[in-house]
Every structure is written in structure tokens, then in C-alpha cells.
mmCIF file of C-alpha atoms in Angstrom:
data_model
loop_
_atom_site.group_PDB
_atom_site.id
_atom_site.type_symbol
_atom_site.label_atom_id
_atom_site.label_comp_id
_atom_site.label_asym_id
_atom_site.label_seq_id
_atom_site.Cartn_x
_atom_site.Cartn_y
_atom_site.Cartn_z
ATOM 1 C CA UNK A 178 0.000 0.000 0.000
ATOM 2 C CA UNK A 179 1.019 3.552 -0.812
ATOM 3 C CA UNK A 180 0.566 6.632 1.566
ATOM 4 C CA UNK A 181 -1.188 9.514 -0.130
ATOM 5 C CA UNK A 182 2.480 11.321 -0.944
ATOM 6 C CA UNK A 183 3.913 8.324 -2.440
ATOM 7 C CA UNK A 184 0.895 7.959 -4.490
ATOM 8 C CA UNK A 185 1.015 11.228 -5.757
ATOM 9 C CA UNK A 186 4.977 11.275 -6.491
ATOM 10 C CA UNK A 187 4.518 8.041 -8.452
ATOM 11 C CA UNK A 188 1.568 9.151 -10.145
ATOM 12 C CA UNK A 189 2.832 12.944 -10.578
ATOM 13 C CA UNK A 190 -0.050 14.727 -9.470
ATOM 14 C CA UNK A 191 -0.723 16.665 -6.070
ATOM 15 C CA UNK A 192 -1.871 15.218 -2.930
ATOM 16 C CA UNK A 193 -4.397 18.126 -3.083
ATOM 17 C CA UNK A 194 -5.829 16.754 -6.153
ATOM 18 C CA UNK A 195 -6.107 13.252 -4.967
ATOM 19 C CA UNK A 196 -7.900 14.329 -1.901
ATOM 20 C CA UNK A 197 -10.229 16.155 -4.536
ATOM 21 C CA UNK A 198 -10.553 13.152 -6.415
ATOM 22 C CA UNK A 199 -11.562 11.050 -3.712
ATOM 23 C CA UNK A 200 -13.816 13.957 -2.278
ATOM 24 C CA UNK A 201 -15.642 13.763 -5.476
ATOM 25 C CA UNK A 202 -15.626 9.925 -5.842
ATOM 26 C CA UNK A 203 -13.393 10.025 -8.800
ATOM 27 C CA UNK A 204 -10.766 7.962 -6.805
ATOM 28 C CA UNK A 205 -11.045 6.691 -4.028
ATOM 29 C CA UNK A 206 -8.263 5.331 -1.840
ATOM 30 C CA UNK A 207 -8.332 1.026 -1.045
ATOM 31 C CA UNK A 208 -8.562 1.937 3.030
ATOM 32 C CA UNK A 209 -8.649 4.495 4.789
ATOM 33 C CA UNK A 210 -7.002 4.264 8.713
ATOM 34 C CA UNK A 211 -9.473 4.555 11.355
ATOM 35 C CA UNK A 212 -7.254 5.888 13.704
ATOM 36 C CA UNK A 213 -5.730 8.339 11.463
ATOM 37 C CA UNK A 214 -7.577 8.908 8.610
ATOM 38 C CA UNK A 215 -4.933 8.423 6.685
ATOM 39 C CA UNK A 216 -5.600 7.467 2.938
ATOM 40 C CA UNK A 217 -3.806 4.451 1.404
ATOM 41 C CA UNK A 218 -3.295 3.129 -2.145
ATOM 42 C CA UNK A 219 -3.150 0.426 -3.788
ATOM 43 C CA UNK A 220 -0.530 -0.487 -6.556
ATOM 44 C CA UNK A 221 -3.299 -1.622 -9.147
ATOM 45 C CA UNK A 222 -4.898 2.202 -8.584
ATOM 46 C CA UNK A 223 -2.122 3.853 -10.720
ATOM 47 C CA UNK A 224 -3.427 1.967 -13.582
ATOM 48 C CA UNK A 225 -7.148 4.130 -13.166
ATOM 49 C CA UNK A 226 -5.204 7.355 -12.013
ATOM 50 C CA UNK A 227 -3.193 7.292 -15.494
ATOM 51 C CA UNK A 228 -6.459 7.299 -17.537
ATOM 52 C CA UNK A 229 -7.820 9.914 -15.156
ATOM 53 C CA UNK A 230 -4.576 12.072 -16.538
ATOM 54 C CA UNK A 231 -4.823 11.158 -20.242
ATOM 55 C CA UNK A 232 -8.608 12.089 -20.569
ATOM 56 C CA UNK A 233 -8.124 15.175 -18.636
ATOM 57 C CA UNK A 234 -5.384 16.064 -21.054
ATOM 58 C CA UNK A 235 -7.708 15.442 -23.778
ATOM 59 C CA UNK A 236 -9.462 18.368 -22.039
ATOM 60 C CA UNK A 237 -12.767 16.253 -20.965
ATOM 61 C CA UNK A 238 -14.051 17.827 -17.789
ATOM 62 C CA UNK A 239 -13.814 15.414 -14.291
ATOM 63 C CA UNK A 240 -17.670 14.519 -14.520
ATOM 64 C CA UNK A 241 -17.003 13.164 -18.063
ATOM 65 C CA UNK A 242 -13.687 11.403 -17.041
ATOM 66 C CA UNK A 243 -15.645 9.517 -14.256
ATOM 67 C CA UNK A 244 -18.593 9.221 -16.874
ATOM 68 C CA UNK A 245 -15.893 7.234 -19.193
ATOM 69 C CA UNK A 246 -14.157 5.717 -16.306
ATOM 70 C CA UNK A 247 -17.221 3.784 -15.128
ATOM 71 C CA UNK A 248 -18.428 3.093 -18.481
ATOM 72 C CA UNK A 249 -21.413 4.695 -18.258
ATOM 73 C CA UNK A 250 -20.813 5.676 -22.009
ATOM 74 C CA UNK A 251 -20.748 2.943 -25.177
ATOM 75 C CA UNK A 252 -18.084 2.981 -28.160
ATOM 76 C CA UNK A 253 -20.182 4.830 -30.169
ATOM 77 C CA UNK A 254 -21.077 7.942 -27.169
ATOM 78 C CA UNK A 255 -17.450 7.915 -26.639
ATOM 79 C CA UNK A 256 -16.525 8.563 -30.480
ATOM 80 C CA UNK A 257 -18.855 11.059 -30.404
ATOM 81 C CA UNK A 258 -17.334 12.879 -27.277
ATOM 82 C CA UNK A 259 -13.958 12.755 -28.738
ATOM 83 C CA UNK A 260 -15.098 14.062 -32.047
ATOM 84 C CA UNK A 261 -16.389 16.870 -30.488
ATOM 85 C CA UNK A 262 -13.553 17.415 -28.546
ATOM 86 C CA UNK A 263 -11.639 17.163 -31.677
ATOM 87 C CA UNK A 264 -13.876 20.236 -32.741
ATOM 88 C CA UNK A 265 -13.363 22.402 -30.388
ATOM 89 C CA UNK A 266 -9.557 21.835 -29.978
ATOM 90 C CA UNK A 267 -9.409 22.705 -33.875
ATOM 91 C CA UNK A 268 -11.525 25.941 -33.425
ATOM 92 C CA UNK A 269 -9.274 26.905 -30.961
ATOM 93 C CA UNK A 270 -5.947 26.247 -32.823
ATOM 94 C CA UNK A 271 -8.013 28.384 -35.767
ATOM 95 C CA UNK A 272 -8.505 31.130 -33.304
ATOM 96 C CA UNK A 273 -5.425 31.528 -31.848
ATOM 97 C CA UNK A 274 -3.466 30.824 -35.666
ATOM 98 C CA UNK A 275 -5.917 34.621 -36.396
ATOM 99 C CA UNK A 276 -4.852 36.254 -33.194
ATOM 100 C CA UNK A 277 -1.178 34.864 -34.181
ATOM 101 C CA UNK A 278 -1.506 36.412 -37.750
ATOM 102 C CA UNK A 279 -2.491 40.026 -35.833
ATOM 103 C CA UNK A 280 0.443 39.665 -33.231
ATOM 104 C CA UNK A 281 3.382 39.675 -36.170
ATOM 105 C CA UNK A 282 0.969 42.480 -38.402
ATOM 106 C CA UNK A 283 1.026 44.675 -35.569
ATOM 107 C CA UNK A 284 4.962 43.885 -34.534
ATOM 108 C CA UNK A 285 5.659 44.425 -38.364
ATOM 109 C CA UNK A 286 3.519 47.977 -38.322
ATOM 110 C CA UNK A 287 5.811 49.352 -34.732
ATOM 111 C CA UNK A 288 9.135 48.068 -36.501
ATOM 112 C CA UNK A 289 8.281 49.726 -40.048
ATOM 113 C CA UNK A 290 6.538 52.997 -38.282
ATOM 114 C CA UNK A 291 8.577 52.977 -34.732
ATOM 115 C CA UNK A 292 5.193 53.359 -33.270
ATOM 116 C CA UNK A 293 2.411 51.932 -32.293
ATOM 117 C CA UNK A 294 -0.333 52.433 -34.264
ATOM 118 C CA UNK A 295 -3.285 54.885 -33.532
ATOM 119 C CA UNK A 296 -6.186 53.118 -35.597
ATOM 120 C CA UNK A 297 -7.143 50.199 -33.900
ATOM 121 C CA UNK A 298 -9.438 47.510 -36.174
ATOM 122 C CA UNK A 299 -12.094 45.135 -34.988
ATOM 123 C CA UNK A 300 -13.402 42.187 -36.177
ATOM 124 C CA UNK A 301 -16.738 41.935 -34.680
ATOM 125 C CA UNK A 302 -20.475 40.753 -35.596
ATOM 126 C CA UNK A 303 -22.409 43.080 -36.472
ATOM 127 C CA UNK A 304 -26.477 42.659 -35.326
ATOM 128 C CA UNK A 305 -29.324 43.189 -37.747
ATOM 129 C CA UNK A 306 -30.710 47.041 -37.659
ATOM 130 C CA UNK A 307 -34.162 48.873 -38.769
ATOM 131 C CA UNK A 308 -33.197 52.065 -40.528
ATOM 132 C CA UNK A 309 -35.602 54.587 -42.255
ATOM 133 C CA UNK A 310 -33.505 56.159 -45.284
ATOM 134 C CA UNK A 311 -33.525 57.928 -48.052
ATOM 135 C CA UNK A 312 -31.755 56.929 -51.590
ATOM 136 C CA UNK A 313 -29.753 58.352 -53.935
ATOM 137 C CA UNK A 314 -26.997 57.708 -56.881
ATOM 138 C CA UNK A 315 -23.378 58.977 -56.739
ATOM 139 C CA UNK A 316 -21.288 59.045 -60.024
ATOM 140 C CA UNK A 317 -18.729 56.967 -58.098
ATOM 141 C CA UNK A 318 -17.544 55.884 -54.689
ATOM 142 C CA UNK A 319 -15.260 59.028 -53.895
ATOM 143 C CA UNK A 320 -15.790 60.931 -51.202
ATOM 144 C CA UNK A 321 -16.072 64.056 -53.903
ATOM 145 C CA UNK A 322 -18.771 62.335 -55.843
ATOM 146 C CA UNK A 323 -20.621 60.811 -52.348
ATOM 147 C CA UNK A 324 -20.436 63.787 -50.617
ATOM 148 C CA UNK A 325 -22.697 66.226 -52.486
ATOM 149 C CA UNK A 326 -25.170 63.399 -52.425
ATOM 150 C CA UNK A 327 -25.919 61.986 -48.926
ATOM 151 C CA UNK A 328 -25.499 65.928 -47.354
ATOM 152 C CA UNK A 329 -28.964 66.399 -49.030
ATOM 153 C CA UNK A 330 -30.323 63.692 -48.221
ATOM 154 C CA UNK A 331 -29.762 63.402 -44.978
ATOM 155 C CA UNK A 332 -30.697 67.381 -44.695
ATOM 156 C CA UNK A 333 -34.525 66.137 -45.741
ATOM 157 C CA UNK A 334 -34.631 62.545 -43.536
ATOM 158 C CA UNK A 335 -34.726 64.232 -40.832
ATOM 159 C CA UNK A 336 -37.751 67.058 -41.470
ATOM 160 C CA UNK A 337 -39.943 64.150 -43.042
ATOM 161 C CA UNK A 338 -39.178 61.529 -39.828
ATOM 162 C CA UNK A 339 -40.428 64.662 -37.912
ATOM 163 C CA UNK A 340 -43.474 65.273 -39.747
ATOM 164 C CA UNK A 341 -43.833 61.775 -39.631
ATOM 165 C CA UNK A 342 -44.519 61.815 -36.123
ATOM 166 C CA UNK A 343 -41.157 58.990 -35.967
ATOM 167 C CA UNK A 344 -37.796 59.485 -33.765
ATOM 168 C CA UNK A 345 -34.449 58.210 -34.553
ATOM 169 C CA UNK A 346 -33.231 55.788 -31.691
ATOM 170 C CA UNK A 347 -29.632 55.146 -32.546
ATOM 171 C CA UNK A 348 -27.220 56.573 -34.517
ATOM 172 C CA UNK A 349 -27.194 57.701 -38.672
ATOM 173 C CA UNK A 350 -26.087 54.396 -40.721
ATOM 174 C CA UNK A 351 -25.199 55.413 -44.130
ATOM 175 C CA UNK A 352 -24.741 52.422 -46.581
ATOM 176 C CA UNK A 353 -23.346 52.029 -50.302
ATOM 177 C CA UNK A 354 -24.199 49.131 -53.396
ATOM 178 C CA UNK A 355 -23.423 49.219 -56.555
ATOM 179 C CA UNK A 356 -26.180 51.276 -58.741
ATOM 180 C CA UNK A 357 -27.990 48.907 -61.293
ATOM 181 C CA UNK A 358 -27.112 51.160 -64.391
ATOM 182 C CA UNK A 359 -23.529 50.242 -63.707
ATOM 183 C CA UNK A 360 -20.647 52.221 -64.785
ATOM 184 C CA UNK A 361 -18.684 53.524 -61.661
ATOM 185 C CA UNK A 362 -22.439 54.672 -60.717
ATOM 186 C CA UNK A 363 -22.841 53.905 -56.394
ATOM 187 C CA UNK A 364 -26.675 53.449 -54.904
ATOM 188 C CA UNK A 365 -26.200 56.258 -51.710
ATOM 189 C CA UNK A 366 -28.548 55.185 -48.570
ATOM 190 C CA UNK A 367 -28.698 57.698 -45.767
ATOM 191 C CA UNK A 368 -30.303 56.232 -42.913
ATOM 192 C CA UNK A 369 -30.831 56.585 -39.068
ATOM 193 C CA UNK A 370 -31.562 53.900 -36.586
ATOM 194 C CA UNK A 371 -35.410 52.970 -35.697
ATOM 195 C CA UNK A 372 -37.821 51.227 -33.761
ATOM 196 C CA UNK A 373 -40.817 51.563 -36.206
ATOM 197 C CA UNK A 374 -42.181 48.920 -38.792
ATOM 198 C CA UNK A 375 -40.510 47.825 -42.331
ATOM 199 C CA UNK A 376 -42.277 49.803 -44.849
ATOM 200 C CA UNK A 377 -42.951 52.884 -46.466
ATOM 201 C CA UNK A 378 -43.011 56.216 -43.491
ATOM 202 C CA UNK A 379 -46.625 58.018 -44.328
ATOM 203 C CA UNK A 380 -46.450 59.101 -48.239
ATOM 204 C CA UNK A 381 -42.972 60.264 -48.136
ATOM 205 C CA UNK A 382 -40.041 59.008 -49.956
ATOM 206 C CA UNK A 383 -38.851 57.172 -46.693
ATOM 207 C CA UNK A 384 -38.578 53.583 -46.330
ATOM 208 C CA UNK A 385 -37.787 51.772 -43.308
ATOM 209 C CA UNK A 386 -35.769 48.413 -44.203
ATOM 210 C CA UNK A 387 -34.277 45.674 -41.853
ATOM 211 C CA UNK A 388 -30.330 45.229 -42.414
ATOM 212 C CA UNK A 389 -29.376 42.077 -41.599
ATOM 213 C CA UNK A 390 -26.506 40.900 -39.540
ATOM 214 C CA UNK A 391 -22.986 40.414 -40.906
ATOM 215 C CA UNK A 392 -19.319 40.069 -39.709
ATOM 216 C CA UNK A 393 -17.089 43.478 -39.921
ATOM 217 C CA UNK A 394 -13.533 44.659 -39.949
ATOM 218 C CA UNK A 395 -14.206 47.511 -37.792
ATOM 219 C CA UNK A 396 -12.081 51.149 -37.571
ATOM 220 C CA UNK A 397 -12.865 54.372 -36.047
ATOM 221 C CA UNK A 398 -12.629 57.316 -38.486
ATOM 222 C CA UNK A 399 -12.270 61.171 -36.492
ATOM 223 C CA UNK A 400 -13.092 64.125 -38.959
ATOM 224 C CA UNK A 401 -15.133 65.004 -41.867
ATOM 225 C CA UNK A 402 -15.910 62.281 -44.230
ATOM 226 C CA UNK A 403 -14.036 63.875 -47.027
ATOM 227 C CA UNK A 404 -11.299 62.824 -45.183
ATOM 228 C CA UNK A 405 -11.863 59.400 -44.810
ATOM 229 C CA UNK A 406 -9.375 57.809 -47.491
ATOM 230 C CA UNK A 407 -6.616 57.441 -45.174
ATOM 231 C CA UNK A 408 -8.620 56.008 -42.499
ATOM 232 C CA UNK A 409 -9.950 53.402 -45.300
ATOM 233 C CA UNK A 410 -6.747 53.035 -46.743
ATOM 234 C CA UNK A 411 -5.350 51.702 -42.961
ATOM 235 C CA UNK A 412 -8.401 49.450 -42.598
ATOM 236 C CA UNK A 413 -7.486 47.717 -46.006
ATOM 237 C CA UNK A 414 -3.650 47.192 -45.047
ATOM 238 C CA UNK A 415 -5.073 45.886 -42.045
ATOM 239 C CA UNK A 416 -7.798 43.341 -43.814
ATOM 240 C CA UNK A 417 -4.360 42.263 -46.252
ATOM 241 C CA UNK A 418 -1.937 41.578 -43.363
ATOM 242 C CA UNK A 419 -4.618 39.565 -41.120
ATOM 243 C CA UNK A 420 -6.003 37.166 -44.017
ATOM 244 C CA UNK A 421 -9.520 38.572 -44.232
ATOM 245 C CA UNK A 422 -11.012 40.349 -47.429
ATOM 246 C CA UNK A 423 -13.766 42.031 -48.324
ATOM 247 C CA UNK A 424 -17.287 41.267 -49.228
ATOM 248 C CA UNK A 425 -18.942 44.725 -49.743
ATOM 249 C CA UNK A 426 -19.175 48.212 -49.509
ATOM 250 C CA UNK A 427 -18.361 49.258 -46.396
ATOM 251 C CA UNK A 428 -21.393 50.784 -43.785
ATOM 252 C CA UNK A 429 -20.762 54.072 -41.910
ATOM 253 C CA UNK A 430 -22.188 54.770 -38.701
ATOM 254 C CA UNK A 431 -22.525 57.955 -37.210
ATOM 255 C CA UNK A 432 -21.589 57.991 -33.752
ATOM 256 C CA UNK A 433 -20.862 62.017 -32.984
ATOM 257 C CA UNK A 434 -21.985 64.548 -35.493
ATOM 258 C CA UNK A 435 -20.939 68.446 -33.712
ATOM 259 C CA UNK A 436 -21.839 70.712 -36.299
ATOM 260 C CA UNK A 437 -17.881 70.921 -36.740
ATOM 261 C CA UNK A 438 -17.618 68.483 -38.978
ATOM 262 C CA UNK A 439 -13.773 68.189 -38.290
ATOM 263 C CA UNK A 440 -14.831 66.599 -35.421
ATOM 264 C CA UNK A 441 -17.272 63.868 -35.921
ATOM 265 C CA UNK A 442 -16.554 60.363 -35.257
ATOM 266 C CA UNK A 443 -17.531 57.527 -37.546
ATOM 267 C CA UNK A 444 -17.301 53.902 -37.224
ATOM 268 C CA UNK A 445 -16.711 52.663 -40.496
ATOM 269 C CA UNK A 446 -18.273 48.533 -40.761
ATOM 270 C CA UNK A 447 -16.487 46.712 -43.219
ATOM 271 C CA UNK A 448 -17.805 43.335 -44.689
ATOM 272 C CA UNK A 449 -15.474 40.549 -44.466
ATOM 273 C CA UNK A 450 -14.551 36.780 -44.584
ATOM 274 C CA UNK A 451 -11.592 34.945 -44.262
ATOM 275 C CA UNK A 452 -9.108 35.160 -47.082
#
């Protein structure tokens, strides 16, 4: 018979965790002394305390190792418990072979710029959101030919939502698609954030339209939109060193708009997927 210690020194675990074990019936010792209370061990116990080790290095959690251990489970249960921990283990080598891929873009931006950088990007999922908007058509997608279109239109959303009797409750979300005619030619929606049913707003031009959800490269943009090239220009960098690209146009959302325009701030939602 082994004492507790020289249990756990031949089976390299912690007299802590064999206590533990035992506690929760997982192992429990061949005799315990009545006088003492010492636990003892027998020889043929290492043999149960090894698979304890190997399953829990698998990553099972103790009630399924004692699930396993007792047989509670057949071949086929089993295979299926494996190939789900197979699953997971291969989502997490995924996820940490992205964050991996960010670690050396971001060491590679500080060693070619001697700083760290100021735009930070995002990949998060974006939810689905009601907007009422307005549409028009831009010659092209630069900020000279969007410009002179969504200031207008977003200068009469506003009055009609009002007349409408309807309030914004988030933020502007201004979106972009390629216009049917073709040619260079960009479909312009200016929208704000709603609560109110999909549909036509009274007998205005308005429309209220569900966006659904997608995943983004996310970057916050500070100044006027007219600006925004450079701000774009480090999210794509960004998408190119990381191994995502995009899917679409990318969706601006208004989160401060001073009447300086120099300062607004504007989360710019690009659509992406794994390169």
C-alpha cells in the first residue's frame, strides 16, 4: 500500500488533487485508517489514475472522465465525445493561428513605423438594424462624388421623420451598393436607426428596411468624411496583413456629429470573410 504522498509522487499529481478526487468519488483510496484517517493506495490504482490524466489532457471535464471511467458511455457515445472534442480543440488552434496572424501584423507595423499604431481595427459581428432612409446615386464611390449626395439627403430625412410623427433611436447608418445602371455609378442610402415597422413612413419618400446581420472589420474614423481615405486606406492594409477580405461596400455609422464636422466620429463597418 502507498501513503497519499507516495501515491502522488509516483503518479505525478498533487496530494491536493487526490484528496479532490476522492472527495468527489473520482478515486477513491483502497482503506482508509481509522485511527488516522490516513488514505492508502493500492498499486493496481495507478493503472485508473493514469487514464484519469490522459482524458483530462484530452481536455474532458472530471464529470465526463468519471462518466468514461465507469463506463457509463458505449463505443459509439465515446466517439462522439472525442469528435467533439476534436472540434473544439481545432476551433481553438483556428482562433489563436488569427490572433497569431495580428500579433506579427502589428509587430511588423511598430518596426516599419517605430510606433504603435493609432487606428485600432475590430473584427466583430455586427447585429441586424431597422433604418428609415432615403436613396440616392453617386457618379462613383469618392468621397467628392458621395459627398454632395448623402449631405442632401440626410438634410430632408430628418424634417420628413419629424413630420412623420417617428424618432431616430440610434445613430445615422449610411450604406453604399453598386447602382444597377452600372458604370462607376454607387446606390447612396442615408439612414438613421429605428424602432418603427418595415415599410414605407406616411407618403414620403422614406422607407424603413431591416439590415441584416454580418461580420465586420471595424475602424474608427475622427473628422469630416471627405477625409476618410486614409482612415480606409489603414483598414485595407489591415484586412491584407490579417487574411480577411472584403465582401462589400463598407457601412458608416454615425456615432458624434458636432456641427464641426472636423470633429465627428464615424465607425466605419467593413464586410469581411476569411481570405
Amino acid at each position: 500500500m502507498f501513503t497519499i504522498g507516495d501515491f502522488a509522487r509516483y503518479g505525478r499529481v498533487s496530494p491536493r488533487m487526490l484528496r479532490h478526487y476522492d472527495a468527489i468519488g473520482l478515486l477513491t483510496p483502497d482503506r482508509t485508517d481509522p485511527a488516522t484517517g490516513y488514505r492508502l493506495y493500492g498499486a493496481a490504482q495507478l493503472a485508473r489514475l493514469n487514464r484519469i490524466i490522459a482524458l483530462k489532457d484530452l481536455g474532458f471535464t472530471l464529470q465526463q472522465v468519471g462518466t468514461v471511467l465507469d463506463e457509463r458511455v458505449g463505443p459509439e457515445e465515446l466517439r462522439g465525445m472525442l469528435r467533439l472534442r476534436r472540434a473544439e480543440l481545432a476551433e481553438a488552434v483556428a482562433a489563436a493561428s488569427a490572433r497569431l496572424t495580428r500579433v506579427e501584423a502589428r509587430l511588423r507595423s511598430i518596426e516599419s513605423e517605430g510606433h504603435m499604431p493609432g487606428d485600432d481595427v475590430v473584427i466583430k459581428a455586427v447585429p441586424a438594424v431597422r433604418v428609415a432612409e432615403l436613396t440616392g446615386t453617386a457618379a462613383s464611390y469618392q468621397p467628392q462624388d458621395i459627398g454632395p449626395v448623402i449631405g442632401p439627403l440626410y438634410d430632408r430625412l430628418f424634417p420628413l421623420l419629424e413630420g412623420a410623427g417617428l424618432r431616430p433611436t440610434g445613430p445615422g447608418i449610411a450604406r453604399y451598393e453598386d447602382a444597377p445602371e452600372g458604370g462607376g455609378a454607387i446606390v447612396v442610402h442615408a439612414g438613421v436607426t429605428v424602432s418603427a415597422p418595415v415599410g414605407s413612413v406616411g407618403d414620403t419618400e422614406v422607407r424603413v428596411v431591416e439590415l441584416p446581420p454580418f461580420e465586420a472589420a471595424t475602424i474608427v474614423h475622427r473628422g469630416a468624411m471627405d477625409d476618410v481615405l486614409s482612415t480606409t486606406h489603414t483598414l485595407a492594409r489591415w484586412l491584407d496583413a490579417n487574411g480577411y477580405r472584403s465582401t462589400g461596400y463598407t457601412r458608416e455609422v454615425n456615432l458624434e456629429c458636432p456641427p464641426d464636422r472636423g470633429s465627428w466620429v464615424t465607425e466605419l463597418q467593413e464586410p469581411v470573410a476569411e481570405a
